[in-house]
GROMACS .gro file of C-alpha atoms in nm:
model
   91
    1MET     CA    1   8.461   9.583   7.575
    2ASN     CA    2   8.540   9.375   7.268
    3GLU     CA    3   8.488   9.046   7.447
    4GLU     CA    4   8.158   8.862   7.448
    5LYS     CA    5   7.871   9.024   7.635
    6ARG     CA    6   7.845   8.934   8.001
    7ILE     CA    7   7.520   8.969   8.192
    8ASN     CA    8   7.461   8.947   8.568
    9ALA     CA    9   7.118   8.988   8.729
   10GLY     CA   10   6.984   9.154   8.413
   11TYR     CA   11   7.269   9.407   8.402
   12GLU     CA   12   7.493   9.392   8.095
   13ILE     CA   13   7.851   9.464   8.191
   14ILE     CA   14   7.961   9.765   7.987
   15GLU     CA   15   8.292   9.868   8.152
   16SER     CA   16   8.549   9.699   8.371
   17CYS     CA   17   8.898   9.724   8.514
   18THR     CA   18   9.111   9.469   8.695
   19ILE     CA   19   9.346   9.483   8.993
   20GLY     CA   20   9.513   9.145   9.046
   21SER     CA   21   9.228   8.892   9.070
   22THR     CA   22   8.974   9.162   9.156
   23GLU     CA   23   8.755   9.305   8.882
   24LEU     CA   24   8.550   9.622   8.913
   25VAL     CA   25   8.262   9.643   8.668
   26ILE     CA   26   7.983   9.876   8.564
   27GLY     CA   27   7.660   9.715   8.453
   28HIS     CA   28   7.360   9.863   8.273
   29ASN     CA   29   6.996   9.755   8.272
   30PRO     CA   30   6.763  10.012   8.114
   31LYS     CA   31   6.457   9.841   8.269
   32ALA     CA   32   6.584   9.867   8.629
   33PRO     CA   33   6.481  10.149   8.867
   34ASN     CA   34   6.851  10.237   8.897
   35PRO     CA   35   6.986  10.151   8.553
   36TYR     CA   36   7.359  10.149   8.641
   37VAL     CA   37   7.548   9.942   8.895
   38CYS     CA   38   7.909   9.927   9.006
   39TRP     CA   39   8.018   9.581   9.126
   40TYR     CA   40   8.329   9.441   9.289
   41CYS     CA   41   8.412   9.093   9.164
   42LYS     CA   42   8.662   8.834   9.290
   43ASN     CA   43   8.802   8.574   9.049
   44GLY     CA   44   8.555   8.662   8.774
   45THR     CA   45   8.252   8.497   8.933
   46ASP     CA   46   8.165   8.628   9.279
   47TYR     CA   47   7.993   8.965   9.240
   48PHE     CA   48   7.928   9.171   9.550
   49TRP     CA   49   7.942   9.533   9.675
   50GLY     CA   50   7.677   9.664   9.441
   51CYS     CA   51   7.618  10.036   9.425
   52TYR     CA   52   7.309  10.114   9.215
   53VAL     CA   53   7.282  10.463   9.061
   54ASN     CA   54   7.086  10.654   8.797
   55GLU     CA   55   7.373  10.796   8.591
   56LEU     CA   56   7.672  10.638   8.418
   57SER     CA   57   7.893  10.920   8.551
   58ALA     CA   58   7.792  10.832   8.910
   59ALA     CA   59   7.874  10.464   8.847
   60ARG     CA   60   8.216  10.567   8.714
   61GLU     CA   61   8.278  10.780   9.025
   62LYS     CA   62   8.194  10.481   9.247
   63LEU     CA   63   8.421  10.258   9.040
   64ILE     CA   64   8.710  10.506   9.076
   65GLU     CA   65   8.653  10.531   9.453
   66ARG     CA   66   8.660  10.153   9.487
   67TYR     CA   67   8.962  10.126   9.256
   68GLN     CA   68   9.156  10.368   9.477
   69THR     CA   69   9.054  10.175   9.789
   70GLU     CA   70   9.163   9.844   9.634
   71CYS     CA   71   9.499   9.990   9.530
   72ARG     CA   72   9.568  10.085   9.893
   73LEU     CA   73   9.489   9.740  10.032
   74PRO     CA   74   9.798   9.539  10.133
   75TYR     CA   75   9.714   9.229   9.928
   76ASN     CA   76   9.718   9.440   9.610
   77ASN     CA   77  10.052   9.608   9.684
   78PRO     CA   78  10.381   9.425   9.688
   79SER     CA   79  10.553   9.473  10.020
   80SER     CA   80  10.859   9.690  10.031
   81PRO     CA   81  11.192   9.509  10.016
   82LYS     CA   82  11.292   9.363  10.348
   83GLN     CA   83  11.581   9.537  10.516
   84LYS     CA   84  11.878   9.304  10.552
   85SER     CA   85  12.005   9.249  10.900
   86GLY     CA   86  12.372   9.220  10.978
   87ASP     CA   87  12.355   8.840  10.939
   88ASP     CA   88  12.173   8.857  10.602
   89ARG     CA   89  12.422   9.084  10.426
   90GLU     CA   90  12.596   8.953  10.120
   91ARG     CA   91  12.965   8.885  10.166
   0.00000   0.00000   0.00000
């Protein structure tokens, strides 16, 4: 990340990806018992769904799992075009 360092609960955010207004981040704190965390974040401020792990690869796996879940949620997918009824057809 080329932006300024962000820290949350002693974990420096080292990777992130965004889906709409939802951000998924990986944090690192070498002094913590589980030095890596994967967080789900709404609107850039409300961090929750923390999954604490020992390896960066495990944190990335959790981030990918959550990313795939978020992509399937209806509020992150535009609805399919509405079928026009007989009264809505263009003339």
